[in-house]
PDB file of C-alpha atoms in Angstrom:
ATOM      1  CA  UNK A   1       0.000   0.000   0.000  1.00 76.00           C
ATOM      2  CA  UNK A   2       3.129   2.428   0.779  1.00 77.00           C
ATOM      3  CA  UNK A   3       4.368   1.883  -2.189  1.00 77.00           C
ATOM      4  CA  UNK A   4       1.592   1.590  -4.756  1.00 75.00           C
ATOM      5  CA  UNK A   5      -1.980   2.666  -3.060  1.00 78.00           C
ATOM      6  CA  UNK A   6      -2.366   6.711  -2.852  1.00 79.00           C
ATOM      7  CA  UNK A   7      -3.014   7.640   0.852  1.00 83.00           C
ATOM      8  CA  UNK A   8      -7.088   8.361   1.728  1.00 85.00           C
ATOM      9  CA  UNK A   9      -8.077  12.014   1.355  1.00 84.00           C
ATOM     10  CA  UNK A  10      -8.102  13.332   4.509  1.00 87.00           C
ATOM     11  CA  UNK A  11     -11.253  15.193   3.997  1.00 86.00           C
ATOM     12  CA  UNK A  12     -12.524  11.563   4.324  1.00 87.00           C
ATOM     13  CA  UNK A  13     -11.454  11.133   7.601  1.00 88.00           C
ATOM     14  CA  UNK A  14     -11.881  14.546   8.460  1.00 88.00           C
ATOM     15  CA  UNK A  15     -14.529  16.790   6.265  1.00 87.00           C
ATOM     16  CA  UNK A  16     -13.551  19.785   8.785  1.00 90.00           C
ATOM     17  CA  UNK A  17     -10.148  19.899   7.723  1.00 90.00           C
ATOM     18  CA  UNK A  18      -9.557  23.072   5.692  1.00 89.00           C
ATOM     19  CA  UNK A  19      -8.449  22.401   2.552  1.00 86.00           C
ATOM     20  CA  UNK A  20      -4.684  24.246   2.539  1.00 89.00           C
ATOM     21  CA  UNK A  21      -3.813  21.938   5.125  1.00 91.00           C
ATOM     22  CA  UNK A  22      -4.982  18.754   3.649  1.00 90.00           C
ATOM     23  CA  UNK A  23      -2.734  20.040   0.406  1.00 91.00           C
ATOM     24  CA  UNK A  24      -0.091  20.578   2.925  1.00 93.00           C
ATOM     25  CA  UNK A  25      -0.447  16.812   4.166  1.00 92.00           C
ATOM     26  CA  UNK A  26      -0.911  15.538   0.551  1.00 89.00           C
ATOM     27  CA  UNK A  27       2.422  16.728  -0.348  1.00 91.00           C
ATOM     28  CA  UNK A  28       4.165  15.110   2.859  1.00 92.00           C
ATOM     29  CA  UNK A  29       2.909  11.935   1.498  1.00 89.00           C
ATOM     30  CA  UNK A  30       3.580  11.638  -2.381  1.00 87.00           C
ATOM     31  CA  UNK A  31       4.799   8.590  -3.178  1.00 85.00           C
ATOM     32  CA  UNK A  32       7.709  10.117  -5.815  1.00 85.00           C
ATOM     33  CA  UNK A  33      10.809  12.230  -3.261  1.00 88.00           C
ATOM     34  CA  UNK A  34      11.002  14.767  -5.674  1.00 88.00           C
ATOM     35  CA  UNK A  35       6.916  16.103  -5.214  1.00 87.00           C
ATOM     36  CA  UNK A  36       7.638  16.166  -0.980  1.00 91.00           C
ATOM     37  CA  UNK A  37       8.980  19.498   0.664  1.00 94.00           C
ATOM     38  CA  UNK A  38      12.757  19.121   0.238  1.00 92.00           C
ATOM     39  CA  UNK A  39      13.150  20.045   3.300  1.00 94.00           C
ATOM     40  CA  UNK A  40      11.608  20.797   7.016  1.00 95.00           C
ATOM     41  CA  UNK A  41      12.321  24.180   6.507  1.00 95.00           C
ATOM     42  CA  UNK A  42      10.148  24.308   3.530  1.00 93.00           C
ATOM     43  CA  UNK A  43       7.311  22.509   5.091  1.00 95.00           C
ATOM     44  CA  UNK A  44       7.224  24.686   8.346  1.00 96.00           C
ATOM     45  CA  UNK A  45       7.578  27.846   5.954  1.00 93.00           C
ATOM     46  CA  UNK A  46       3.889  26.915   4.300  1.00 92.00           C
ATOM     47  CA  UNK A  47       2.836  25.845   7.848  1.00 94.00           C
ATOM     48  CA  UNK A  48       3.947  29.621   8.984  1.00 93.00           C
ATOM     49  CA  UNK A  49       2.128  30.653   5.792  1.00 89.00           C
ATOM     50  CA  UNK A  50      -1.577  28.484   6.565  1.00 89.00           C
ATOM     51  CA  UNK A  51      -1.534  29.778  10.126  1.00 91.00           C
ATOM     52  CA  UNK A  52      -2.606  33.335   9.303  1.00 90.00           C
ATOM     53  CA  UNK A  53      -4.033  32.120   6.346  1.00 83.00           C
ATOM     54  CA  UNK A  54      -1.649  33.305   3.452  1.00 85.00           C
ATOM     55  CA  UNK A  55      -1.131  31.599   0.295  1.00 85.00           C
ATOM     56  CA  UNK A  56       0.787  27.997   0.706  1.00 87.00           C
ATOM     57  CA  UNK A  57       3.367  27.270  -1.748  1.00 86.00           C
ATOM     58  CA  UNK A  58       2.293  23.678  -2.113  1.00 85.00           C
ATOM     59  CA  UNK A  59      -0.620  23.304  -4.943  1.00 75.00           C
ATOM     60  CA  UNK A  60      -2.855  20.509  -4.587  1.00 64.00           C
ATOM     61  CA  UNK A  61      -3.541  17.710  -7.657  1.00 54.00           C
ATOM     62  CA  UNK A  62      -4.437  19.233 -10.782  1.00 61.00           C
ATOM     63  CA  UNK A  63      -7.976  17.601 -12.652  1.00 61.00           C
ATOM     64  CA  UNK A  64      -5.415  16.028 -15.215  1.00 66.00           C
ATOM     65  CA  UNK A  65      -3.070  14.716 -12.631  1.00 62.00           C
ATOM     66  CA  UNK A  66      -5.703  13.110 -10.489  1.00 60.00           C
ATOM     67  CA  UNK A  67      -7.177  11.271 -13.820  1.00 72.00           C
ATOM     68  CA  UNK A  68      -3.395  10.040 -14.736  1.00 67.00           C
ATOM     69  CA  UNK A  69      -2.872   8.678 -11.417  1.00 61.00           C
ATOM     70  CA  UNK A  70      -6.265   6.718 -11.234  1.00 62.00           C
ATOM     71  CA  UNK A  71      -5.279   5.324 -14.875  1.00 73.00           C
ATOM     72  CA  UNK A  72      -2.001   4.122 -13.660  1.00 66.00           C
ATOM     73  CA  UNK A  73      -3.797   2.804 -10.280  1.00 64.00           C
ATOM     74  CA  UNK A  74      -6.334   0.821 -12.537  1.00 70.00           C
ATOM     75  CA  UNK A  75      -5.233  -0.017 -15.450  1.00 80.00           C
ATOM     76  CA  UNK A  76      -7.657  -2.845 -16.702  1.00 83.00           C
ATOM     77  CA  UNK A  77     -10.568  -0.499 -15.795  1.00 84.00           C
ATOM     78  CA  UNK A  78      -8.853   2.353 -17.525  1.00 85.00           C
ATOM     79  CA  UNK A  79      -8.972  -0.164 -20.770  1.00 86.00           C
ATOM     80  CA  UNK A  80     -12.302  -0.586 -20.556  1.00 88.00           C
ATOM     81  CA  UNK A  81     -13.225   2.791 -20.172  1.00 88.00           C
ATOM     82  CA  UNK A  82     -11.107   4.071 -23.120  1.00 88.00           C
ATOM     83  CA  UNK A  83     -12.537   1.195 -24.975  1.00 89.00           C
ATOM     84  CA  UNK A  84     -15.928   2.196 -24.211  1.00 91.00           C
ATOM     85  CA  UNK A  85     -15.454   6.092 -25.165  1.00 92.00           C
ATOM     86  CA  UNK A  86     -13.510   5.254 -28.539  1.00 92.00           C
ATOM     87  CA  UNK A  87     -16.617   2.936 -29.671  1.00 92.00           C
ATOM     88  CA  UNK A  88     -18.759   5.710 -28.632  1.00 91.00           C
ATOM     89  CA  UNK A  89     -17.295   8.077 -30.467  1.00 92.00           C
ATOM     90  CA  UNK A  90     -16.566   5.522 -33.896  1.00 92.00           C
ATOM     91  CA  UNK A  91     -20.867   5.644 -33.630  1.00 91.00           C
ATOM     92  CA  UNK A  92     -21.502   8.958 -32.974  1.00 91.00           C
ATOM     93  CA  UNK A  93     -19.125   9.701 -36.191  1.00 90.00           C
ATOM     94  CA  UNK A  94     -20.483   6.924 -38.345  1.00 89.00           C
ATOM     95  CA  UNK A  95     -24.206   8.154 -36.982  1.00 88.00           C
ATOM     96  CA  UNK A  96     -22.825  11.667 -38.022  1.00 88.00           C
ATOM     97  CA  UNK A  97     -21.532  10.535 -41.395  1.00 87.00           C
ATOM     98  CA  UNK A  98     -24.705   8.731 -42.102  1.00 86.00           C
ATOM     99  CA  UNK A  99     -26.578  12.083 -41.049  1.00 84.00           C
ATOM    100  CA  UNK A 100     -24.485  14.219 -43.168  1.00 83.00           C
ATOM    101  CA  UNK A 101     -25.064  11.771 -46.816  1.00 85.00           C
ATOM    102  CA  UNK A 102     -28.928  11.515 -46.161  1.00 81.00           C
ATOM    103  CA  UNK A 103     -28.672  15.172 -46.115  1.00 81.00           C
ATOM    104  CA  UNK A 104     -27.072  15.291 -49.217  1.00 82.00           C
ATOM    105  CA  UNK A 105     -29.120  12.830 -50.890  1.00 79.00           C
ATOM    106  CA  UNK A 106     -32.376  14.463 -49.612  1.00 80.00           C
ATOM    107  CA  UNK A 107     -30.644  17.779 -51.438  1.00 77.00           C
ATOM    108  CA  UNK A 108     -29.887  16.626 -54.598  1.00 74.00           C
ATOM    109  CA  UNK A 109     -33.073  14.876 -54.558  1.00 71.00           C
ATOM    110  CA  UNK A 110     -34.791  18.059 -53.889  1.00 73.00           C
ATOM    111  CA  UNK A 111     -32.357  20.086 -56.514  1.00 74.00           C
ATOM    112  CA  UNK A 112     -34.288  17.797 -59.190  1.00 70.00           C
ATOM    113  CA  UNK A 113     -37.311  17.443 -57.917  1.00 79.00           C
ATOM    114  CA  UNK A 114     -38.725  20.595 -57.162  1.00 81.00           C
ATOM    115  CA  UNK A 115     -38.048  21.745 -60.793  1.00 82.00           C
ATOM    116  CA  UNK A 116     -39.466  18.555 -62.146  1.00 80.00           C
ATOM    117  CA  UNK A 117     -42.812  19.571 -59.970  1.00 83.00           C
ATOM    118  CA  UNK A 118     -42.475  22.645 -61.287  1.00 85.00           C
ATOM    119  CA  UNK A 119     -42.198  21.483 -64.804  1.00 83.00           C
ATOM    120  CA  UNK A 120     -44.885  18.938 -64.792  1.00 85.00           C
ATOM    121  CA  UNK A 121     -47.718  21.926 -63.597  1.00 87.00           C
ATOM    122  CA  UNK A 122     -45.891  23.848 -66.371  1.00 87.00           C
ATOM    123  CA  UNK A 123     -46.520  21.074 -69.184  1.00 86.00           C
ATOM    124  CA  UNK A 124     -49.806  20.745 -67.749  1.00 88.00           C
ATOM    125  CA  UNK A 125     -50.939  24.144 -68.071  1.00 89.00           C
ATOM    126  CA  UNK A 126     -49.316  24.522 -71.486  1.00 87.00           C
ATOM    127  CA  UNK A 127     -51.302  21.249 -72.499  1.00 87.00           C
ATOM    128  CA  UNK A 128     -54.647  22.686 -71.839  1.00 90.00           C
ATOM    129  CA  UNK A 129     -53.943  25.994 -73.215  1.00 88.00           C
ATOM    130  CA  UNK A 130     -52.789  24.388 -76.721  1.00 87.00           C
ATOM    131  CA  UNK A 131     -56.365  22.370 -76.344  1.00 89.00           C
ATOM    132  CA  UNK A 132     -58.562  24.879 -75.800  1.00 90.00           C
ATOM    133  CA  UNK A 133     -57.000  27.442 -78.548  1.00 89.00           C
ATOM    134  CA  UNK A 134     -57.606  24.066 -80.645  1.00 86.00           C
ATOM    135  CA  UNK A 135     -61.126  23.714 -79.224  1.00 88.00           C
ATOM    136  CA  UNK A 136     -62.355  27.726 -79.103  1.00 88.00           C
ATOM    137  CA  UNK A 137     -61.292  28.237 -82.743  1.00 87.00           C
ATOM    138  CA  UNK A 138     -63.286  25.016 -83.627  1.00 85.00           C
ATOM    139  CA  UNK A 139     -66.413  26.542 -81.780  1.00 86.00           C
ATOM    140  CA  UNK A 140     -66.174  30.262 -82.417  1.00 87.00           C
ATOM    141  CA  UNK A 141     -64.670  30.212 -85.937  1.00 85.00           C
ATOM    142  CA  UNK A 142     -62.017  32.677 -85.305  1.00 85.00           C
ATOM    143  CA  UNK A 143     -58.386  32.403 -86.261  1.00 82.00           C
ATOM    144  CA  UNK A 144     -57.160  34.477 -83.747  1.00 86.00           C
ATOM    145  CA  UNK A 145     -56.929  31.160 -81.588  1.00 88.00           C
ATOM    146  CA  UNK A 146     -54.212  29.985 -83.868  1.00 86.00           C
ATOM    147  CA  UNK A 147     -51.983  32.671 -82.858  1.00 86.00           C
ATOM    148  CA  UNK A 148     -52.672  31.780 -79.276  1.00 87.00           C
ATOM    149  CA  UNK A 149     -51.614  28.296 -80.165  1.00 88.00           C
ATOM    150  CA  UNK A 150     -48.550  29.156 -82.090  1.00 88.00           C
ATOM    151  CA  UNK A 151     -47.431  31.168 -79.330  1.00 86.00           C
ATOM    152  CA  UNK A 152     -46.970  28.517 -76.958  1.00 86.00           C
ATOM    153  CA  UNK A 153     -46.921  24.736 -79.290  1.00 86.00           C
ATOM    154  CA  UNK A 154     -42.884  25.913 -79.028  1.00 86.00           C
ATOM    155  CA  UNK A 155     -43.066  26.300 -75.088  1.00 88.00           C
ATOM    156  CA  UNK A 156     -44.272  22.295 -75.036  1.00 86.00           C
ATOM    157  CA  UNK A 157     -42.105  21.200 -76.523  1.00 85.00           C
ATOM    158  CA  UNK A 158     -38.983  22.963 -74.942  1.00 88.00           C
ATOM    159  CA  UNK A 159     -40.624  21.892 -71.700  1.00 87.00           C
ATOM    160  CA  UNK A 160     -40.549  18.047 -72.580  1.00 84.00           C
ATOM    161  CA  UNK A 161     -36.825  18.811 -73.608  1.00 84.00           C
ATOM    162  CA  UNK A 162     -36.181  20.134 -70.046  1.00 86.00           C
ATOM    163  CA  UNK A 163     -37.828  17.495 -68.440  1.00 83.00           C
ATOM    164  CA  UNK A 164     -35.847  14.762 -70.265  1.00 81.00           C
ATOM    165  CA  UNK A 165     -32.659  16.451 -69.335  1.00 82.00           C
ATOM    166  CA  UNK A 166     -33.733  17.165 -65.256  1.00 80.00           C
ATOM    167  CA  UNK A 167     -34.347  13.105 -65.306  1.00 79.00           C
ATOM    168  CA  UNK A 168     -32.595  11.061 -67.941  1.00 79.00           C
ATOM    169  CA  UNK A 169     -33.597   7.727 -66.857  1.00 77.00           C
ATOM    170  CA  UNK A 170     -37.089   8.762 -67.756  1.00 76.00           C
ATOM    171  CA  UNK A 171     -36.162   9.857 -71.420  1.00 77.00           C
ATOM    172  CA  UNK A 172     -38.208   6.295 -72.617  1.00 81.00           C
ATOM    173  CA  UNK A 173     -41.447   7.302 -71.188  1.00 81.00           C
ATOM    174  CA  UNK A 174     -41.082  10.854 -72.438  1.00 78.00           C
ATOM    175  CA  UNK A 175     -40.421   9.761 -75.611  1.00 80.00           C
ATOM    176  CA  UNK A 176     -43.727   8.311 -75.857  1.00 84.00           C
ATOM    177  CA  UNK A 177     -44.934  11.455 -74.415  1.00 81.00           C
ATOM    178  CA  UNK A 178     -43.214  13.792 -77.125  1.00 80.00           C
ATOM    179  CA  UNK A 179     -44.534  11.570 -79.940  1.00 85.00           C
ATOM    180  CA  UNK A 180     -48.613  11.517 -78.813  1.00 86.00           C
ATOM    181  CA  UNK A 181     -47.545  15.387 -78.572  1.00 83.00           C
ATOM    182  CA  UNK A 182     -46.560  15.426 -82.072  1.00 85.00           C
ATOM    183  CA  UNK A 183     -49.599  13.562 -83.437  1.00 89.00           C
ATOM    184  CA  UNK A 184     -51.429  16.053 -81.364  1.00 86.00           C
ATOM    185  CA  UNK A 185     -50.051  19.160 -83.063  1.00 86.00           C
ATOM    186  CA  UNK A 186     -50.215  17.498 -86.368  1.00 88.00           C
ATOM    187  CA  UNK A 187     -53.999  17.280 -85.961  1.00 88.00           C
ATOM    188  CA  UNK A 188     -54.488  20.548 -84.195  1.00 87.00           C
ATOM    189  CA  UNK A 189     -52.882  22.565 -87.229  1.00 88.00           C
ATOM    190  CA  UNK A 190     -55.493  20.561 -89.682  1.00 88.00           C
ATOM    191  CA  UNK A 191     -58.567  21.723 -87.607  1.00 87.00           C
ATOM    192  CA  UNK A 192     -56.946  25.133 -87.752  1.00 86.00           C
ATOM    193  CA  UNK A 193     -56.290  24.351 -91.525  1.00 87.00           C
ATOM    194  CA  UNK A 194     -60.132  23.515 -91.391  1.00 86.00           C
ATOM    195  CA  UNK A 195     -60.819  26.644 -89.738  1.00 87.00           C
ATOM    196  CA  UNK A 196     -59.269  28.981 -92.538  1.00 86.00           C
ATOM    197  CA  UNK A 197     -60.770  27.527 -94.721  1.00 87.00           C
ATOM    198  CA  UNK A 198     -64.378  28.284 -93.178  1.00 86.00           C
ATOM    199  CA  UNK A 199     -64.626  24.689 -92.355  1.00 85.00           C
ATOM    200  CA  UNK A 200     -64.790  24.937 -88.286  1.00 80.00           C
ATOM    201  CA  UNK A 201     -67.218  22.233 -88.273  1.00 81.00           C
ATOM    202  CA  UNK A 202     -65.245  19.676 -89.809  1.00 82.00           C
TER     203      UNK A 202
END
């Protein structure tokens, strides 16, 4: 115990003690010569010094120092305990890791979707104005429709470009898309054909 066990605190034995003094006792007993009072001289000078309750020159156990001295008193516990913090820490940085690519994913998933959203209301809308400028000038007669149409047939299909671009691996299906759009236009411009000619009923 003399030589390996660190003495009780003496605020154990004694909570009263004040706490210079127990610092004062501490250093009597450290197990390594060179941490004592070199010499009674030295220790009766802080004695002198606690009496009337001036600043000792010994300095008790640092935070740090009392940590490496348990480690060195336990070392298999020590072990564990390191072994326990570094696996906590491995999850909290593969948990953080894991955190940081959903993130990413969920952004780049967002950076295409949202304009595809965007696009598909846009291709929507354009759809149904290119159908009803088909459908009023078929009703009313008038060829003013066909401008209407004219003005955005180009914005359709520039859309449908777009949207194959924004998501390539659904160029197939768009495909099909562009080509019932063509077949589309081609029969829109012959009722508007139909329609210059004074034919609207046909």
């Amino acid at each position: 115990s003399i030589v390996a066990r660190d003495p009780v605190s003496i605020r154990i034995l004694q909570r009263r003690v004040p706490q210079d003094l127990v610092t004062i006792c501490h250093k009597c007993l450290e197990k390594n010569p060179s941490r004592r009072y070199h010499t009674a001289g030295a220790l009766a000078e802080d004695l002198r010094r606690y009496l009337p309750d001036e600043p000792i020159q010994a300095r008790a156990l640092g935070g740090v120092e009392r940590v490496w001295r348990w480690a060195r008193r336990h070392p298999g516990l020590t072990f564990v305990v390191l072994a326990g913090i570094t696996m906590l820490l491995l999850v909290a940085g593969c948990l953080a890791w894991s955190s940081y690519r959903s993130y990413r994913l969920m952004d780049e998933i967002n950076h295409v979707q949202r304009p595809l959203q965007e696009l598909s209301g846009r291709i929507k809308y354009l759809d149904e104005v290119l159908t009803s400028s088909a459908l009023l000038a078929s009703t009313t007669g008038k060829t003013s429709w066909e401008e209407r149409y004219n003005a955005f047939v180009t914005q359709l299909d520039a859309a449908l470009q777009t949207a194959v671009r924004l998501a390539p691996s659904a160029e197939k299906p768009l495909a099909g898309v562009d080509a019932a759009n063509t077949k589309m236009v081609a029969m829109e411009t012959e009722a508007f054909q139909k329609v210059r000619q004074g034919k609207a009923a046909e």
